[in-house]
XYZ file of C-alpha atoms in Angstrom:
662
model
C 116.734 112.744 107.934
C 117.706 110.771 104.816
C 115.176 109.554 102.271
C 116.195 105.992 103.067
C 115.472 106.408 106.756
C 111.925 107.734 106.263
C 110.354 104.437 105.052
C 111.933 102.646 107.989
C 110.487 105.142 110.414
C 107.072 104.855 108.796
C 107.263 101.078 109.049
C 108.202 101.240 112.743
C 105.378 103.696 113.361
C 102.901 101.388 111.614
C 104.101 98.435 113.708
C 103.638 100.409 116.895
C 100.110 101.312 115.824
C 99.269 97.670 115.136
C 100.077 96.695 118.722
C 101.672 93.538 120.089
C 98.555 91.272 120.271
C 97.366 92.178 116.800
C 100.886 91.928 115.408
C 101.326 88.486 116.972
C 98.022 87.293 115.492
C 98.985 88.663 112.081
C 102.375 86.950 112.187
C 100.700 83.690 113.234
C 98.258 83.762 110.310
C 101.008 84.714 107.865
C 103.127 81.836 109.213
C 100.192 79.440 108.807
C 99.769 80.712 105.264
C 103.454 80.070 104.589
C 103.140 76.553 106.019
C 100.122 75.786 103.822
C 101.868 77.256 100.765
C 104.882 75.036 101.407
C 103.338 71.764 102.630
C 99.849 71.736 101.109
C 100.479 68.433 99.287
C 100.945 66.705 102.646
C 97.837 68.216 104.298
C 94.379 66.574 104.314
C 91.926 68.115 101.845
C 94.635 70.453 100.555
C 96.431 67.470 99.040
C 93.243 66.395 97.250
C 92.877 69.891 95.816
C 96.509 69.874 94.670
C 96.081 66.525 92.931
C 92.946 67.773 91.185
C 94.779 70.863 89.955
C 97.679 68.709 88.826
C 95.303 66.495 86.838
C 93.791 69.583 85.237
C 97.241 70.875 84.257
C 98.194 67.518 82.756
C 95.008 67.234 80.702
C 95.165 70.844 79.467
C 98.811 70.696 78.427
C 99.061 67.082 77.185
C 99.852 67.024 73.449
C 97.249 65.651 71.063
C 98.776 62.582 69.398
C 97.694 60.302 66.597
C 97.787 56.538 67.064
C 101.256 55.356 68.125
C 102.385 52.791 65.531
C 105.287 51.651 67.686
C 103.090 49.903 70.255
C 100.215 47.467 69.936
C 98.101 45.859 72.666
C 96.816 42.282 72.499
C 94.206 41.782 75.194
C 91.903 39.433 76.993
C 88.585 41.309 76.917
C 85.034 40.542 78.054
C 84.288 38.637 74.835
C 87.406 36.508 75.357
C 86.260 35.541 78.838
C 82.855 34.616 77.457
C 84.420 32.540 74.702
C 86.962 30.685 76.923
C 84.648 30.368 79.906
C 87.692 31.312 82.007
C 87.832 34.424 84.126
C 90.476 34.035 86.808
C 93.062 32.930 86.184
C 92.995 33.703 82.460
C 93.250 30.888 79.874
C 97.010 30.154 79.794
C 96.602 27.749 76.858
C 95.251 30.588 74.710
C 98.038 32.837 76.006
C 100.679 30.233 75.016
C 99.268 29.934 71.468
C 99.045 33.694 71.014
C 102.627 34.255 72.210
C 103.910 31.691 69.754
C 102.112 33.414 66.853
C 103.198 36.927 67.903
C 106.771 35.663 68.110
C 106.461 34.255 64.596
C 105.102 37.574 63.254
C 108.367 39.356 64.129
C 107.503 41.557 67.103
C 110.352 43.730 68.406
C 109.642 42.916 72.061
C 106.801 41.380 74.031
C 105.615 42.452 77.490
C 103.146 40.287 79.409
C 101.053 42.097 82.047
C 99.560 38.871 83.451
C 100.695 37.425 86.773
C 101.235 33.643 86.703
C 100.814 33.297 90.459
C 98.932 30.007 90.905
C 99.059 26.583 89.206
C 96.930 25.749 86.153
C 96.744 22.664 83.871
C 98.182 24.663 80.940
C 101.352 25.699 82.817
C 103.628 23.260 80.962
C 102.214 24.463 77.650
C 102.940 28.092 78.641
C 106.445 27.188 79.863
C 107.167 25.529 76.557
C 105.944 28.539 74.604
C 107.944 30.997 76.714
C 111.155 28.967 76.505
C 110.810 28.765 72.741
C 110.435 32.535 72.227
C 112.941 34.138 69.862
C 111.575 37.628 70.614
C 112.733 39.222 73.873
C 109.818 38.551 76.189
C 109.180 40.043 79.618
C 106.872 38.282 82.044
C 105.025 40.085 84.830
C 106.442 39.894 88.328
C 105.111 41.194 91.635
C 106.013 40.685 95.273
C 104.095 40.568 98.495
C 106.350 43.292 99.913
C 105.349 45.843 97.259
C 101.786 44.597 96.593
C 100.533 43.103 99.887
C 96.862 43.665 98.972
C 97.132 41.809 95.665
C 99.833 39.140 96.091
C 99.991 36.722 98.992
C 103.253 35.177 100.068
C 102.342 31.768 98.596
C 101.503 33.415 95.295
C 104.868 35.119 95.202
C 106.580 31.767 95.946
C 104.774 30.103 93.048
C 105.583 33.023 90.754
C 109.281 32.802 91.566
C 109.324 28.993 90.994
C 107.499 29.396 87.694
C 109.919 32.031 86.423
C 112.900 30.001 87.639
C 111.875 27.344 85.099
C 112.457 29.947 82.362
C 116.125 30.457 83.228
C 118.327 30.503 80.127
C 115.442 31.503 77.813
C 114.710 34.906 76.259
C 111.876 35.366 78.761
C 112.850 37.504 81.757
C 110.865 38.882 84.716
C 109.681 42.505 84.773
C 107.883 44.457 87.477
C 104.316 45.475 86.673
C 103.848 47.490 89.870
C 102.335 50.947 89.320
C 102.316 53.977 91.630
C 98.809 54.855 92.806
C 97.673 57.764 94.877
C 93.949 57.994 95.640
C 93.565 55.138 93.101
C 95.012 57.224 90.262
C 98.258 56.574 88.389
C 100.193 59.741 87.637
C 103.824 58.826 88.232
C 106.378 56.162 87.546
C 106.835 53.649 90.357
C 109.850 53.985 92.637
C 112.317 51.103 92.254
C 112.255 48.633 95.132
C 115.333 46.631 96.207
C 115.325 43.104 94.769
C 112.674 43.914 92.160
C 113.313 43.535 88.418
C 113.051 46.709 86.325
C 109.605 47.982 85.278
C 108.008 46.272 82.286
C 108.416 49.321 80.019
C 112.102 49.725 80.956
C 112.707 46.018 80.293
C 111.112 46.166 76.851
C 112.593 49.418 75.554
C 116.181 49.952 74.364
C 118.464 50.692 77.331
C 118.236 54.360 78.442
C 120.223 55.452 81.530
C 117.847 58.381 82.041
C 114.975 55.992 82.804
C 116.963 53.443 84.800
C 115.900 55.062 88.083
C 113.304 57.538 86.834
C 110.261 57.949 89.072
C 108.930 61.273 87.877
C 105.595 62.050 86.293
C 104.072 60.076 83.474
C 104.051 62.019 80.227
C 100.426 61.677 79.238
C 99.108 62.292 75.751
C 95.590 62.975 74.537
C 94.155 61.061 71.579
C 93.963 63.391 68.606
C 90.910 61.668 67.168
C 87.933 60.303 69.068
C 87.684 57.155 66.923
C 91.431 56.390 66.947
C 92.844 55.405 70.357
C 96.485 56.072 71.126
C 97.340 52.387 70.786
C 95.918 49.791 68.429
C 94.224 47.043 70.405
C 93.252 43.520 69.268
C 91.546 40.621 71.101
C 93.955 37.804 71.914
C 91.492 35.346 70.316
C 92.658 36.537 66.887
C 96.152 35.220 67.599
C 95.060 31.747 68.677
C 95.669 30.178 65.238
C 98.378 30.719 62.601
C 95.849 31.697 59.931
C 94.054 34.490 61.790
C 97.303 35.674 63.347
C 98.919 36.038 59.918
C 96.265 38.603 58.980
C 97.738 40.980 61.561
C 101.390 40.653 60.605
C 101.655 44.317 59.557
C 100.363 45.393 62.979
C 102.873 43.268 64.871
C 106.083 43.086 62.890
C 108.742 45.404 64.290
C 106.478 46.694 67.075
C 106.378 46.477 70.824
C 103.533 44.163 71.803
C 101.900 44.376 75.222
C 99.786 41.404 76.251
C 97.323 41.753 79.119
C 93.749 42.340 80.109
C 91.208 44.960 79.076
C 88.296 43.682 81.115
C 85.497 45.956 82.257
C 85.785 45.204 85.989
C 89.365 44.045 86.491
C 92.578 46.066 86.716
C 91.075 49.435 85.830
C 92.972 52.511 86.999
C 92.160 56.198 87.167
C 94.324 58.757 85.422
C 94.512 62.555 85.161
C 91.571 62.666 82.734
C 89.276 60.487 84.844
C 87.787 63.427 86.714
C 86.738 64.924 83.350
C 85.503 61.941 81.349
C 84.976 59.345 84.071
C 86.949 56.771 82.125
C 89.228 54.288 83.882
C 91.545 52.704 81.313
C 93.064 49.253 81.659
C 96.269 48.967 83.635
C 97.925 47.708 80.441
C 97.627 51.220 78.977
C 99.760 52.602 81.818
C 102.606 50.339 80.719
C 102.026 51.444 77.125
C 102.268 55.116 78.208
C 105.491 54.439 80.101
C 106.948 52.616 77.099
C 105.984 55.470 74.761
C 107.620 57.975 77.112
C 110.886 56.036 77.018
C 110.755 55.783 73.241
C 110.121 59.543 73.049
C 112.930 60.229 75.496
C 110.699 62.614 77.389
C 112.045 63.264 80.866
C 109.913 65.621 82.954
C 112.176 68.339 84.428
C 112.062 68.146 88.205
C 111.770 71.425 90.134
C 114.033 71.531 93.219
C 112.200 71.492 96.546
C 114.151 74.518 97.761
C 112.875 76.503 94.773
C 109.288 75.475 95.513
C 109.722 76.531 99.147
C 111.200 79.857 98.052
C 108.311 80.404 95.655
C 105.817 79.632 98.416
C 107.444 82.266 100.618
C 107.397 84.717 97.701
C 103.648 84.131 97.243
C 103.040 84.800 100.942
C 105.281 87.880 100.838
C 103.268 89.095 97.836
C 100.064 88.836 99.848
C 101.617 90.777 102.729
C 102.994 93.525 100.475
C 99.769 93.834 98.491
C 97.737 94.358 101.646
C 100.319 96.681 103.181
C 100.849 98.913 100.153
C 98.460 101.789 99.632
C 97.821 101.619 95.910
C 95.110 103.402 93.994
C 92.022 101.307 93.454
C 92.790 100.545 89.803
C 96.486 99.855 90.349
C 95.775 97.781 93.447
C 93.281 95.582 91.613
C 95.707 95.182 88.717
C 98.531 94.224 91.106
C 96.335 91.602 92.791
C 95.165 90.275 89.416
C 98.745 89.931 88.150
C 99.830 88.003 91.238
C 96.872 85.632 91.165
C 97.378 85.156 87.421
C 101.025 84.207 87.992
C 100.041 81.771 90.756
C 97.267 80.248 88.664
C 98.977 80.211 85.267
C 102.576 79.656 86.392
C 102.278 75.908 87.123
C 100.223 75.458 83.945
C 102.970 77.079 81.871
C 105.635 75.008 83.603
C 103.666 71.837 82.860
C 103.396 72.849 79.201
C 107.182 73.343 79.128
C 107.734 69.727 80.286
C 108.471 70.583 83.911
C 107.307 68.064 86.482
C 104.681 69.989 88.445
C 103.861 67.110 90.761
C 104.285 68.530 94.273
C 103.988 72.100 92.973
C 101.657 73.596 95.629
C 99.437 75.716 93.392
C 96.409 75.581 95.696
C 98.727 76.097 98.664
C 100.190 79.192 97.033
C 96.721 80.657 96.550
C 95.655 79.853 100.123
C 98.963 81.123 101.502
C 98.629 84.352 99.528
C 95.034 84.829 100.684
C 95.913 84.068 104.319
C 98.808 86.530 104.268
C 96.753 89.150 102.439
C 93.730 88.748 104.715
C 95.745 88.830 107.938
C 97.783 91.850 106.839
C 94.752 93.638 105.422
C 92.855 93.065 108.666
C 95.720 94.566 110.646
C 95.991 97.432 108.162
C 92.245 98.037 108.294
C 92.256 98.133 112.069
C 95.137 100.598 112.007
C 93.411 102.454 109.192
C 90.191 102.554 111.193
C 92.082 104.036 114.119
C 93.800 106.481 111.790
C 90.481 107.390 110.179
C 88.944 107.852 113.604
C 91.893 110.028 114.535
C 91.693 111.855 111.213
C 87.958 112.325 111.586
C 88.515 113.554 115.109
C 91.188 115.935 113.827
C 89.049 117.065 110.896
C 86.158 117.305 113.282
C 87.970 120.140 115.035
C 87.755 122.168 111.820
C 84.885 120.630 109.839
C 81.363 119.455 110.710
C 81.234 115.724 111.437
C 79.164 114.878 108.367
C 81.498 116.884 106.137
C 84.579 115.293 107.749
C 83.132 111.806 107.204
C 82.354 112.589 103.564
C 85.865 113.976 102.991
C 87.387 110.800 104.456
C 85.251 108.706 102.106
C 86.245 110.851 99.119
C 89.352 112.961 99.842
C 89.227 114.438 96.335
C 86.394 116.692 97.517
C 88.931 118.629 99.564
C 90.860 120.084 96.655
C 94.642 119.901 96.938
C 94.749 122.647 94.316
C 92.996 125.988 94.473
C 89.435 126.248 93.196
C 87.144 129.254 92.935
C 84.114 128.938 95.206
C 81.451 131.296 96.516
C 81.676 131.320 100.284
C 80.348 133.136 103.342
C 83.299 134.314 105.445
C 83.050 135.034 109.193
C 85.653 136.821 111.357
C 85.433 137.345 115.116
C 87.411 139.365 117.644
C 87.396 139.676 121.437
C 87.391 143.312 122.439
C 90.255 144.397 124.706
C 91.727 140.906 125.192
C 95.276 141.916 124.188
C 95.404 144.592 126.903
C 93.846 142.185 129.403
C 96.562 139.538 128.896
C 99.319 141.879 130.091
C 98.093 141.566 133.662
C 97.442 137.802 133.698
C 99.619 134.764 134.226
C 100.361 132.814 131.006
C 98.541 129.760 132.351
C 95.420 131.839 132.974
C 95.623 133.372 129.506
C 95.914 129.917 127.913
C 92.999 128.552 129.937
C 90.799 131.527 129.084
C 91.533 131.655 125.384
C 91.207 127.886 124.931
C 87.848 127.784 126.692
C 86.614 130.803 124.714
C 87.780 129.502 121.323
C 86.328 126.079 122.061
C 82.881 127.601 122.557
C 83.099 129.626 119.336
C 84.425 126.621 117.387
C 81.533 124.526 118.591
C 79.104 127.166 117.333
C 80.775 127.114 113.890
C 80.715 123.346 113.582
C 77.163 123.012 114.867
C 76.071 125.281 112.009
C 78.051 123.388 109.373
C 80.965 125.784 108.940
C 84.643 125.156 108.246
C 87.133 126.590 110.709
C 89.890 128.249 108.713
C 92.227 129.317 111.507
C 92.629 130.863 114.934
C 94.480 134.175 115.096
C 95.096 134.977 118.728
C 91.616 135.387 120.219
C 89.959 135.497 116.765
C 88.180 132.770 114.833
C 88.138 132.706 111.027
C 85.527 130.432 109.444
C 83.680 130.037 106.163
C 80.717 128.232 104.602
C 80.533 126.858 101.052
C 83.717 124.776 101.005
C 84.869 122.060 100.934
C 81.189 121.150 100.521
C 78.469 123.621 99.622
C 74.892 123.587 100.876
C 71.884 125.562 99.606
C 71.387 127.186 103.031
C 75.034 128.177 103.659
C 74.056 131.849 103.958
C 71.533 131.195 106.702
C 73.953 128.807 108.468
C 76.681 131.460 108.444
C 74.335 134.159 109.755
C 72.981 131.974 112.531
C 76.519 130.886 113.429
C 77.585 134.541 113.685
C 74.712 135.235 116.065
C 75.483 132.058 118.054
C 79.164 133.036 118.358
C 78.229 136.460 119.686
C 75.813 134.894 122.176
C 78.280 132.322 123.531
C 80.858 135.100 123.760
C 78.446 137.175 125.823
C 77.617 134.199 128.036
C 81.315 133.463 128.545
C 82.251 137.004 129.520
C 79.309 137.242 131.900
C 80.181 133.991 133.673
C 81.248 134.912 137.237
C 84.881 134.135 138.083
C 87.385 135.581 140.487
C 90.461 134.597 138.489
C 90.468 137.468 135.998
C 88.838 140.791 135.168
C 85.709 140.753 132.951
C 86.286 140.017 129.268
C 85.250 142.383 126.470
C 82.520 141.898 123.896
C 82.756 139.562 120.940
C 82.503 141.291 117.564
C 81.629 139.467 114.320
C 81.932 140.371 110.630
C 80.245 138.436 107.783
C 80.600 138.805 103.996
C 79.756 136.717 100.915
C 81.818 136.535 97.754
C 84.192 134.554 95.583
C 87.373 133.067 97.032
C 90.105 130.691 95.960
C 89.817 127.714 98.318
C 92.288 124.853 98.706
C 95.388 123.569 100.446
C 98.176 126.111 100.466
C 101.590 126.279 102.075
C 103.844 123.974 100.023
C 104.617 120.273 100.283
C 105.899 120.293 103.843
C 103.144 122.302 105.552
C 99.744 122.818 103.995
C 96.608 124.451 105.327
C 93.104 124.308 103.931
C 92.111 127.944 103.669
C 90.340 130.571 101.559
C 91.997 133.537 99.846
C 90.464 136.614 98.275
C 88.515 139.850 98.757
C 85.700 138.088 100.608
C 88.074 137.195 103.448
C 89.576 140.692 103.617
C 86.144 142.320 103.563
C 84.793 140.081 106.343
C 87.856 140.991 108.419
C 87.270 144.726 107.772
C 83.606 144.403 108.736
C 84.581 142.744 112.010
C 86.938 145.663 112.708
C 84.244 148.202 111.672
C 82.095 147.068 114.604
C 84.374 149.070 116.887
C 83.802 152.299 114.935
C 80.092 151.765 114.329
C 79.386 150.599 117.909
C 77.847 147.438 116.481
C 78.313 143.769 117.402
C 77.470 141.614 114.343
C 78.064 143.438 111.069
C 76.939 141.716 107.859
C 77.236 142.905 104.256
C 74.105 143.117 102.106
C 75.497 140.219 100.028
C 75.644 138.028 103.150
C 72.165 138.783 104.536
C 70.058 135.652 103.909
C 66.558 136.454 102.591
C 65.033 134.109 105.150
C 66.513 136.232 107.982
C 66.152 139.719 106.510
C 63.831 140.770 109.337
C 66.597 140.138 111.909
C 68.950 142.773 110.448
C 68.795 146.544 110.536
C 70.667 148.898 108.235
C 73.916 150.591 109.254
C 74.375 152.538 106.007
C 77.085 152.316 103.407
C 80.728 152.280 104.398
C 84.081 152.193 102.697
C 86.724 149.922 104.182
C 90.485 149.878 103.815
C 91.803 147.850 100.907
C 88.499 147.825 99.003
C 87.476 150.372 96.373
C 83.807 149.340 96.306
C 81.725 150.475 99.307
C 79.803 147.926 101.375
C 76.201 148.315 102.455
C 76.100 146.839 105.941
C 73.500 145.565 108.357
C 73.600 144.712 112.032
C 71.962 141.713 113.647
C 70.118 143.825 116.231
C 68.728 141.082 118.391
C 67.471 143.336 121.206
C 66.034 145.993 118.823
C 62.235 145.694 118.408
C 61.243 143.995 115.113
C 58.751 146.751 114.280
C 61.448 149.381 114.812
C 63.847 147.421 112.536
C 61.258 147.523 109.748
C 60.690 151.282 110.150
C 64.425 151.981 110.225
C 65.131 149.934 107.101
C 62.254 151.523 105.227
C 63.249 155.082 106.248
C 66.892 154.486 105.234
C 65.792 153.139 101.837
C 63.789 156.340 101.170
C 66.636 158.559 102.407
C 69.233 156.746 100.328
C 66.983 157.143 97.284
C 67.044 160.952 97.734
C 64.206 161.681 100.164
C 66.110 163.891 102.605
C 63.073 164.246 104.902
C 63.280 160.539 105.746
C 66.343 161.352 107.855
C 64.036 163.071 110.367
C 62.262 159.758 110.978
C 65.621 158.080 111.671
C 66.592 160.924 114.030
C 63.316 160.462 115.892
C 64.032 156.746 116.292
C 67.491 157.547 117.675
C 65.841 159.821 120.249
C 63.428 156.988 121.049
C 66.399 154.711 121.856
C 68.974 157.096 123.402
C 71.201 154.232 124.680
C 71.546 152.719 121.213
C 74.972 154.092 120.287
C 75.027 152.319 116.925
C 71.764 153.988 115.869
C 73.018 157.362 117.074
C 76.223 156.885 115.111
C 74.189 156.084 111.983
C 72.369 159.403 112.257
C 75.669 161.263 112.515
C 77.100 159.510 109.438
C 73.974 160.024 107.348
C 74.009 163.750 108.105
C 77.642 163.875 107.018
C 77.376 161.960 103.716
C 73.770 162.596 102.653
C 71.640 160.392 100.426
C 73.644 157.750 98.508
C 76.780 158.685 100.408
C 79.560 156.476 101.792
C 81.119 156.762 105.215
C 84.862 156.218 104.890
C 86.303 154.401 107.887
C 89.928 154.866 108.874
């Protein structure tokens, strides 16, 4: 199989494990995430979040600018209304006088953001002033079609008749319509058929780039708190030639915008409103548009197809992040990088003069989270099944609590070898090889599986690790992968339990096969190298070293010594010393150091075990007469072949001697 084919197979296997219902639900949530990431600006609530994020981007990236000396605003304010005793419509006589003086001061262009949409006594005076203007002047226009809430049809008719009287003069109509969304102005208005150009476009030098521009407004922040972006003067100051002349240097050669800056009329929200609560006059919007034209700042529009592709990339990132199995640190870093790109990307684009209106930043985040959550949920469910399977599999070789702890922290099961002190246990079923020659294979398999299952259960119930099965033998150890203070006692009790279940199994009546032989067990304690061995393709958690070989030799020595459970002195737990009786000192194949061994003599009287152990200790120390006491005990229990064999060996080797086994 090629390296390229393996990932595909793993992917198909993972999909099969997910299952059709769960896969369908995951795909549905990922698709919903993709839809939100693509169309969040058009969705309720999501659109409000997108606009708020857009406002934040605009405010954070807007350049700090000093007062713009190209533009000046002349306004009707609250004091003007108090002085003229006119609120709506505004005093057109004062407007006519002011326009005449501004014209005389040498303004570059004049824009009037005041709708003349109903008759007033001063209309002829205003007509006269407007027709006499030498400065290009642009008078506000609005239609019922584009402003139905503000301009009635009759008002539009009057406005058109009024402006028709200015034909042939330097006063021309200009649209003052602004684009509002949730009462905030963020963009240039779209051009409507039959409408004159916007006021700012009419006033500024011709620029083809802005002829049909309807992108974002290029906002600027005031550099100084006490210096607004545009100088602003009350229109009252321009009502007479004398006071107007004092402001010649503020008007000459500049673009003059005339309109209202009244506390409760024509106030609009902007990107900064959500931060400072301020709602500037609508006249400032026209000033911002005019400044943008003069700066030649065109916001770079991002193609919709690129935004859609980016939305899909964000969703794909969520899917991949949840699907990939990265280490905790790397996984967190990968998530952080993605979220940083999603969060900071639009901000950077805005700072680079890209038009981020309709960039679905909030949608990208929600889409990523939806894709990540749906995929992670599917992965967790598969992972839970895999962990359950893994725990079940580990549970065949490890105790349940140990298996659960290994799954929580796999590093505890060393992939490399480590030196550990363990208690090793080997078992064997006497005469089973000869027995299998006369049985059907199916019977052999049934027998051995049932037998090994009983012994395995005994190991696991006592907290041991099953190393392997060798034919009818079980190899197990205690002390790895996790060590406990009572591993010695657990191993000893497990050895006794394995012998007992073996005896119960062979004594169970059945007509399918001849009686089974006895189970023999060997136990030793010592150092071993424990870990996963076998190469990359096939590894096995096992223990290597003298302790394993010695335990195997002790199991085999049972046959010679006529014993059943043979345990080295090193493996006898102090808490169970009274259960074991001495079987002398033996030498085993492959080991130069002799082993003092004990048998778990469960049916030997406790008092007799104490006498035997005490007599052997005196004999081994050099008291030859103590052998007579052991001989007498052998005569007391004539059917105890192991005890009789001990007497024979002690007579052969003498005090301190070693019986060499072949």
